[in-house]
Amino acid sequence: MIEFNQGLAVKKYGESIYSQIRRLIITNPLSRSKATSAFLKGWKFTYCNGNPKYMYPGDKKFTGDDLKELLITQLEPVVSSQKVYLYGSARKNPVCEYTSPLKNCPNCSKAIYHNTLFQFKWAKRCPLHGEELVTKCPECDRPWPSLSQLLDRDCPGCGVRYSTEELSANGAFDTDEYDKTFQPYQLVIDGYIEVGNVLMIGARNYQRDEYGSYGLQNINSPEFPSLVAAFSPDAKNMLEKVTSIDNVYRVHKFKHAGTEAKFSYNSEQQKHDRVWAQEIFSKVDLEIRVLMSYTNDAHHRHHMLHSYSETDCPYCLAYSVWNHLSRAKITESPEEGINPKFGKDLWRFNDVLEWSPEGASPHFYLSNTKFQMQWEREHDRNAPRVDVPLHISKRIYRLLLWKSFENICLFLLHRARLTNFLPTGYTS
Amino acid sequence: MDANTESLVDPLERLSHEELHPLLQPAKLTISTPMMDGLCQRVSRWVHAGIPGAAIVGNPRIGKTTAVESIQSSFKTRTGEPIPGFLVNIAPRDRKTIAGIYKNICYAVGQEPKKTATADDMAAHLVYFFGDQAASNSSRNVLLFVDEFQRLEVSQLSAFSELFDKCSLTNTTLTTVFVGNLAESQSLLNTLENSRYQHIKGRFFCHLAEYSGIRTANELKKCLIAFENTILKGIGDVDSALGKDISGPFRSGWHLTDIHAQIWDTYTENFQKPLRLDSWAMQYFTSAMGIMILDYLPKYGHKEDVDSIIYESIKASGLVPSVITMH
């Protein structure tokens, strides 16, 4: 097995692939090229003007046992923090490194650090040192070295030959400081991957993507920090360290804590609200329909939208609950608008999770309404059934019901995750 | 495979695949002794106290290296996280350099250096290596045992001093424990008394511990229990000739501890006092017990003239020639 140092003593939170490779070179003075080539062997590059533009998992990744072992035991822990960027397709995922000239903070560079955050167009300053992000090393006045130039660069500002004492003086081992500073930014970036659709749909320049739905606005957009800052004063304080915030965005405050905020932007508020809400409803609706289509029940195929209240099918039941929650008929014409209370009901979903105790038939309460499976109904007893004992079929139904709600809740949780780093206290 | 081809298999090859009984490999026979536990506790205290280094000395063949090999990976932090431990055996060289020490450590920890590697490169590489290893515990501790430290020149000790200093910069606590022979290391320890080497003595040689073999009847009893457990556990096929020989006396419920008083008396009266031994070195103890189990007990049994059997076993273990001085 190939052995090389990972340089964990200088590893810092959220470092970019560029930073990881530089770390490997510096912390493996006995096997610089071996460690670097072993690291890079697993990745495939596309180049732009001689510099790597995108990195993909390469075909060679699992060709040799040694390399496989190496990747699993050595590299996986190193790259895990960057997984979301590396494994995503560059076309679909706009968060990709090397799409623009390398920007870095001179002090961070001396401490063997570079964060993906620095590559965004809106990022102007280093949140830790307050230094302006630059494209050239101030020490040697040359552009920051590309991956291929790293091994030969001998500069106290951007090179790879540092003594332990120099690195210590540069603060390379003060990893806690970096972790503390950059972790919130990484959460914003990761959160964007999860909730980008919801977050960005209210922005000015949202666009239709090639799939015909309202898609992501690029996180690289100058509007991104302003939009995030509109949600939370904490986020605003955080992002102000990196860039200037435009205060054009507002969010409405709702009565209930945790209520989803809506964007209002000038005179187009109503339009945006409708689009935003419809986007959410469409997604959940689609989820349920897809689930319904997987089953073989006839009513799903022939009476897909009208039979949900007439059956014990868990998917139909889930759909009826969804309609109850949203109070919006997806099939209705858009001109009728959306009930403005949807937000409130949507976020009182916790009520749904008050399930019946073990042994009773599955049911739940929502807005003082009891939803229950009617096991003893006459037509159910007479209907042809697979010969499954009742207690087992109860469990199956219960499981299916759970599964239906899991899909709805999953979607809501994705959005709720936003509140993890954007606490309540919205400005009106 | 039919019977004919099976008989053609090289017996040596077949033997190499079989697990040999520990008694047939005396060099590899390791038992857990109370002295080992004591050493483990002592080193743990050093590590928990954040002491940069210490030394363990003892007479030759007493089992220092075996003890360190056994315990090197068993240390834990106060919170129960494992502390990585590495053992470096200092090789005798005609040119004793600092680079040679780094090279020695690099090979010992599995980081093969290039021929052209400088001392700086090797030192930096080792610092980051220890930094990686230290990540396994939140205290960021790493243990380095240096065996046969009496082979070191004083100047070479600076290498360990440099490693300790650089590791400290990376927030890693490297505890270096030197292990060596008592008599041979005296000159080195005396040299360190010179004020020029106070920085080395202060780091690594302020805490000394002596490791010894069996010194009391109680220690002997515990060693006999450990020895018996080890040899009985190593028997694969009890019905084989070897298995019968070894397990024979124990089948009737007899134990080595039944004769521990006789062993102790024989040892003290016939060997310890005449030869002025500080302790019973582990190599001679295991060897004596092995001879007794394999050669004497199967032949004479454990009921008659046990004292003679014990005496002859200890004598045959090599304890006596080892202390004869040549004139």
PDB file of N, CA and C in Angstrom, chain B residues 220-273:
ATOM      1  N   LEU B 220       6.713 -14.314  40.638  1.00  0.00           N
ATOM      2  CA  LEU B 220       6.922 -15.622  40.020  1.00  0.00           C
ATOM      3  C   LEU B 220       5.592 -16.347  39.828  1.00  0.00           C
ATOM      4  N   LYS B 221       4.747 -16.261  40.847  1.00  0.00           N
ATOM      5  CA  LYS B 221       3.458 -16.957  40.767  1.00  0.00           C
ATOM      6  C   LYS B 221       2.625 -16.416  39.602  1.00  0.00           C
ATOM      7  N   LYS B 222       2.597 -15.078  39.484  1.00  0.00           N
ATOM      8  CA  LYS B 222       1.823 -14.478  38.398  1.00  0.00           C
ATOM      9  C   LYS B 222       2.409 -14.849  37.033  1.00  0.00           C
ATOM     10  N   CYS B 223       3.724 -14.912  36.969  1.00  0.00           N
ATOM     11  CA  CYS B 223       4.358 -15.287  35.696  1.00  0.00           C
ATOM     12  C   CYS B 223       4.046 -16.742  35.343  1.00  0.00           C
ATOM     13  N   LEU B 224       3.994 -17.588  36.371  1.00  0.00           N
ATOM     14  CA  LEU B 224       3.683 -19.003  36.115  1.00  0.00           C
ATOM     15  C   LEU B 224       2.257 -19.162  35.580  1.00  0.00           C
ATOM     16  N   ILE B 225       1.352 -18.371  36.136  1.00  0.00           N
ATOM     17  CA  ILE B 225      -0.039 -18.427  35.649  1.00  0.00           C
ATOM     18  C   ILE B 225      -0.095 -17.992  34.186  1.00  0.00           C
ATOM     19  N   ALA B 226       0.597 -16.882  33.902  1.00  0.00           N
ATOM     20  CA  ALA B 226       0.595 -16.370  32.521  1.00  0.00           C
ATOM     21  C   ALA B 226       1.248 -17.367  31.574  1.00  0.00           C
ATOM     22  N   PHE B 227       2.332 -17.989  32.035  1.00  0.00           N
ATOM     23  CA  PHE B 227       3.054 -18.951  31.204  1.00  0.00           C
ATOM     24  C   PHE B 227       2.167 -20.157  30.898  1.00  0.00           C
ATOM     25  N   GLU B 228       1.512 -20.657  31.938  1.00  0.00           N
ATOM     26  CA  GLU B 228       0.658 -21.827  31.759  1.00  0.00           C
ATOM     27  C   GLU B 228      -0.489 -21.525  30.785  1.00  0.00           C
ATOM     28  N   ASN B 229      -1.078 -20.358  30.964  1.00  0.00           N
ATOM     29  CA  ASN B 229      -2.175 -19.976  30.065  1.00  0.00           C
ATOM     30  C   ASN B 229      -1.699 -19.886  28.612  1.00  0.00           C
ATOM     31  N   THR B 230      -0.514 -19.324  28.445  1.00  0.00           N
ATOM     32  CA  THR B 230       0.007 -19.134  27.084  1.00  0.00           C
ATOM     33  C   THR B 230       0.280 -20.466  26.407  1.00  0.00           C
ATOM     34  N   ILE B 231       0.916 -21.375  27.123  1.00  0.00           N
ATOM     35  CA  ILE B 231       1.278 -22.631  26.454  1.00  0.00           C
ATOM     36  C   ILE B 231       0.061 -23.517  26.234  1.00  0.00           C
ATOM     37  N   LEU B 232      -0.894 -23.454  27.147  1.00  0.00           N
ATOM     38  CA  LEU B 232      -2.085 -24.291  26.949  1.00  0.00           C
ATOM     39  C   LEU B 232      -2.956 -23.749  25.823  1.00  0.00           C
ATOM     40  N   LYS B 233      -2.986 -22.415  25.704  1.00  0.00           N
ATOM     41  CA  LYS B 233      -3.771 -21.809  24.629  1.00  0.00           C
ATOM     42  C   LYS B 233      -3.154 -22.130  23.263  1.00  0.00           C
ATOM     43  N   GLY B 234      -1.838 -22.315  23.245  1.00  0.00           N
ATOM     44  CA  GLY B 234      -1.144 -22.528  21.958  1.00  0.00           C
ATOM     45  C   GLY B 234      -1.280 -23.933  21.423  1.00  0.00           C
ATOM     46  N   ILE B 235      -1.832 -24.838  22.218  1.00  0.00           N
ATOM     47  CA  ILE B 235      -1.952 -26.222  21.733  1.00  0.00           C
ATOM     48  C   ILE B 235      -3.108 -26.309  20.751  1.00  0.00           C
ATOM     49  N   GLY B 236      -2.791 -26.679  19.498  1.00  0.00           N
ATOM     50  CA  GLY B 236      -3.869 -26.826  18.520  1.00  0.00           C
ATOM     51  C   GLY B 236      -4.524 -28.182  18.667  1.00  0.00           C
ATOM     52  N   ASP B 237      -3.770 -29.238  18.384  1.00  0.00           N
ATOM     53  CA  ASP B 237      -4.287 -30.607  18.456  1.00  0.00           C
ATOM     54  C   ASP B 237      -3.786 -31.244  19.759  1.00  0.00           C
ATOM     55  N   VAL B 238      -4.703 -31.408  20.701  1.00  0.00           N
ATOM     56  CA  VAL B 238      -4.315 -31.924  22.020  1.00  0.00           C
ATOM     57  C   VAL B 238      -3.868 -33.385  21.925  1.00  0.00           C
ATOM     58  N   ASP B 239      -4.382 -34.076  20.908  1.00  0.00           N
ATOM     59  CA  ASP B 239      -4.062 -35.499  20.795  1.00  0.00           C
ATOM     60  C   ASP B 239      -2.755 -35.771  20.063  1.00  0.00           C
ATOM     61  N   SER B 240      -2.122 -34.721  19.551  1.00  0.00           N
ATOM     62  CA  SER B 240      -0.829 -34.932  18.901  1.00  0.00           C
ATOM     63  C   SER B 240       0.208 -35.264  19.966  1.00  0.00           C
ATOM     64  N   ALA B 241       1.374 -35.730  19.516  1.00  0.00           N
ATOM     65  CA  ALA B 241       2.423 -36.116  20.468  1.00  0.00           C
ATOM     66  C   ALA B 241       2.828 -34.916  21.318  1.00  0.00           C
ATOM     67  N   LEU B 242       2.980 -33.772  20.627  1.00  0.00           N
ATOM     68  CA  LEU B 242       3.374 -32.565  21.342  1.00  0.00           C
ATOM     69  C   LEU B 242       2.282 -32.124  22.317  1.00  0.00           C
ATOM     70  N   GLY B 243       1.047 -32.199  21.810  1.00  0.00           N
ATOM     71  CA  GLY B 243      -0.081 -31.799  22.649  1.00  0.00           C
ATOM     72  C   GLY B 243      -0.171 -32.646  23.900  1.00  0.00           C
ATOM     73  N   LYS B 244       0.070 -33.949  23.741  1.00  0.00           N
ATOM     74  CA  LYS B 244       0.017 -34.851  24.901  1.00  0.00           C
ATOM     75  C   LYS B 244       1.127 -34.529  25.894  1.00  0.00           C
ATOM     76  N   ASP B 245       2.324 -34.248  25.319  1.00  0.00           N
ATOM     77  CA  ASP B 245       3.456 -33.940  26.197  1.00  0.00           C
ATOM     78  C   ASP B 245       3.176 -32.708  27.037  1.00  0.00           C
ATOM     79  N   ILE B 246       2.674 -31.689  26.342  1.00  0.00           N
ATOM     80  CA  ILE B 246       2.500 -30.411  27.034  1.00  0.00           C
ATOM     81  C   ILE B 246       1.347 -30.469  28.022  1.00  0.00           C
ATOM     82  N   SER B 247       0.246 -31.023  27.564  1.00  0.00           N
ATOM     83  CA  SER B 247      -0.947 -30.968  28.408  1.00  0.00           C
ATOM     84  C   SER B 247      -0.997 -32.089  29.438  1.00  0.00           C
ATOM     85  N   GLY B 248      -0.077 -33.089  29.298  1.00  0.00           N
ATOM     86  CA  GLY B 248      -0.094 -34.255  30.167  1.00  0.00           C
ATOM     87  C   GLY B 248      -0.240 -33.940  31.643  1.00  0.00           C
ATOM     88  N   PRO B 249       0.707 -33.198  32.227  1.00  0.00           N
ATOM     89  CA  PRO B 249       0.634 -32.956  33.674  1.00  0.00           C
ATOM     90  C   PRO B 249      -0.611 -32.182  34.087  1.00  0.00           C
ATOM     91  N   PHE B 250      -1.127 -31.361  33.158  1.00  0.00           N
ATOM     92  CA  PHE B 250      -2.232 -30.478  33.529  1.00  0.00           C
ATOM     93  C   PHE B 250      -3.584 -31.180  33.483  1.00  0.00           C
ATOM     94  N   ARG B 251      -3.624 -32.370  32.879  1.00  0.00           N
ATOM     95  CA  ARG B 251      -4.915 -33.054  32.705  1.00  0.00           C
ATOM     96  C   ARG B 251      -5.506 -33.505  34.031  1.00  0.00           C
ATOM     97  N   SER B 252      -4.621 -33.753  34.985  1.00  0.00           N
ATOM     98  CA  SER B 252      -5.129 -34.231  36.284  1.00  0.00           C
ATOM     99  C   SER B 252      -5.433 -33.081  37.231  1.00  0.00           C
ATOM    100  N   GLY B 253      -5.442 -31.845  36.707  1.00  0.00           N
ATOM    101  CA  GLY B 253      -5.770 -30.705  37.564  1.00  0.00           C
ATOM    102  C   GLY B 253      -4.556 -30.081  38.224  1.00  0.00           C
ATOM    103  N   TRP B 254      -3.406 -30.558  37.804  1.00  0.00           N
ATOM    104  CA  TRP B 254      -2.166 -29.996  38.365  1.00  0.00           C
ATOM    105  C   TRP B 254      -1.846 -28.680  37.667  1.00  0.00           C
ATOM    106  N   HIS B 255      -1.238 -27.742  38.432  1.00  0.00           N
ATOM    107  CA  HIS B 255      -0.851 -26.462  37.849  1.00  0.00           C
ATOM    108  C   HIS B 255       0.577 -26.121  38.223  1.00  0.00           C
ATOM    109  N   LEU B 256       1.171 -25.292  37.404  1.00  0.00           N
ATOM    110  CA  LEU B 256       2.546 -24.868  37.693  1.00  0.00           C
ATOM    111  C   LEU B 256       2.625 -24.129  39.021  1.00  0.00           C
ATOM    112  N   THR B 257       1.547 -23.448  39.349  1.00  0.00           N
ATOM    113  CA  THR B 257       1.569 -22.681  40.601  1.00  0.00           C
ATOM    114  C   THR B 257       1.617 -23.598  41.821  1.00  0.00           C
ATOM    115  N   ASP B 258       1.290 -24.887  41.628  1.00  0.00           N
ATOM    116  CA  ASP B 258       1.377 -25.817  42.754  1.00  0.00           C
ATOM    117  C   ASP B 258       2.816 -25.980  43.235  1.00  0.00           C
ATOM    118  N   ILE B 259       3.748 -25.744  42.329  1.00  0.00           N
ATOM    119  CA  ILE B 259       5.150 -25.923  42.732  1.00  0.00           C
ATOM    120  C   ILE B 259       5.885 -24.577  42.747  1.00  0.00           C
ATOM    121  N   HIS B 260       5.124 -23.498  42.843  1.00  0.00           N
ATOM    122  CA  HIS B 260       5.801 -22.201  42.728  1.00  0.00           C
ATOM    123  C   HIS B 260       6.739 -21.953  43.911  1.00  0.00           C
ATOM    124  N   ALA B 261       6.372 -22.465  45.077  1.00  0.00           N
ATOM    125  CA  ALA B 261       7.255 -22.277  46.238  1.00  0.00           C
ATOM    126  C   ALA B 261       8.558 -23.041  46.033  1.00  0.00           C
ATOM    127  N   GLN B 262       8.454 -24.243  45.467  1.00  0.00           N
ATOM    128  CA  GLN B 262       9.667 -25.031  45.230  1.00  0.00           C
ATOM    129  C   GLN B 262      10.553 -24.366  44.170  1.00  0.00           C
ATOM    130  N   ILE B 263       9.891 -23.824  43.141  1.00  0.00           N
ATOM    131  CA  ILE B 263      10.667 -23.147  42.099  1.00  0.00           C
ATOM    132  C   ILE B 263      11.398 -21.940  42.704  1.00  0.00           C
ATOM    133  N   TRP B 264      10.662 -21.198  43.500  1.00  0.00           N
ATOM    134  CA  TRP B 264      11.269 -19.993  44.086  1.00  0.00           C
ATOM    135  C   TRP B 264      12.434 -20.368  45.006  1.00  0.00           C
ATOM    136  N   ASP B 265      12.232 -21.384  45.834  1.00  0.00           N
ATOM    137  CA  ASP B 265      13.294 -21.806  46.750  1.00  0.00           C
ATOM    138  C   ASP B 265      14.519 -22.296  45.990  1.00  0.00           C
ATOM    139  N   THR B 266      14.273 -23.111  44.972  1.00  0.00           N
ATOM    140  CA  THR B 266      15.394 -23.628  44.186  1.00  0.00           C
ATOM    141  C   THR B 266      16.159 -22.485  43.523  1.00  0.00           C
ATOM    142  N   TYR B 267      15.397 -21.541  42.976  1.00  0.00           N
ATOM    143  CA  TYR B 267      16.038 -20.419  42.294  1.00  0.00           C
ATOM    144  C   TYR B 267      16.850 -19.579  43.282  1.00  0.00           C
ATOM    145  N   THR B 268      16.237 -19.238  44.400  1.00  0.00           N
ATOM    146  CA  THR B 268      16.954 -18.356  45.336  1.00  0.00           C
ATOM    147  C   THR B 268      18.156 -19.058  45.965  1.00  0.00           C
ATOM    148  N   GLU B 269      17.988 -20.302  46.367  1.00  0.00           N
ATOM    149  CA  GLU B 269      19.066 -20.995  47.069  1.00  0.00           C
ATOM    150  C   GLU B 269      20.223 -21.357  46.151  1.00  0.00           C
ATOM    151  N   ASN B 270      19.894 -21.821  44.973  1.00  0.00           N
ATOM    152  CA  ASN B 270      20.936 -22.371  44.100  1.00  0.00           C
ATOM    153  C   ASN B 270      21.449 -21.398  43.048  1.00  0.00           C
ATOM    154  N   PHE B 271      20.687 -20.362  42.773  1.00  0.00           N
ATOM    155  CA  PHE B 271      21.112 -19.467  41.681  1.00  0.00           C
ATOM    156  C   PHE B 271      21.202 -18.001  42.115  1.00  0.00           C
ATOM    157  N   GLN B 272      20.153 -17.488  42.702  1.00  0.00           N
ATOM    158  CA  GLN B 272      20.147 -16.056  42.985  1.00  0.00           C
ATOM    159  C   GLN B 272      21.243 -15.673  43.984  1.00  0.00           C
ATOM    160  N   LYS B 273      21.297 -16.388  45.094  1.00  0.00           N
ATOM    161  CA  LYS B 273      22.270 -16.015  46.123  1.00  0.00           C
ATOM    162  C   LYS B 273      23.709 -16.283  45.676  1.00  0.00           C
TER     163      LYS B 273
END
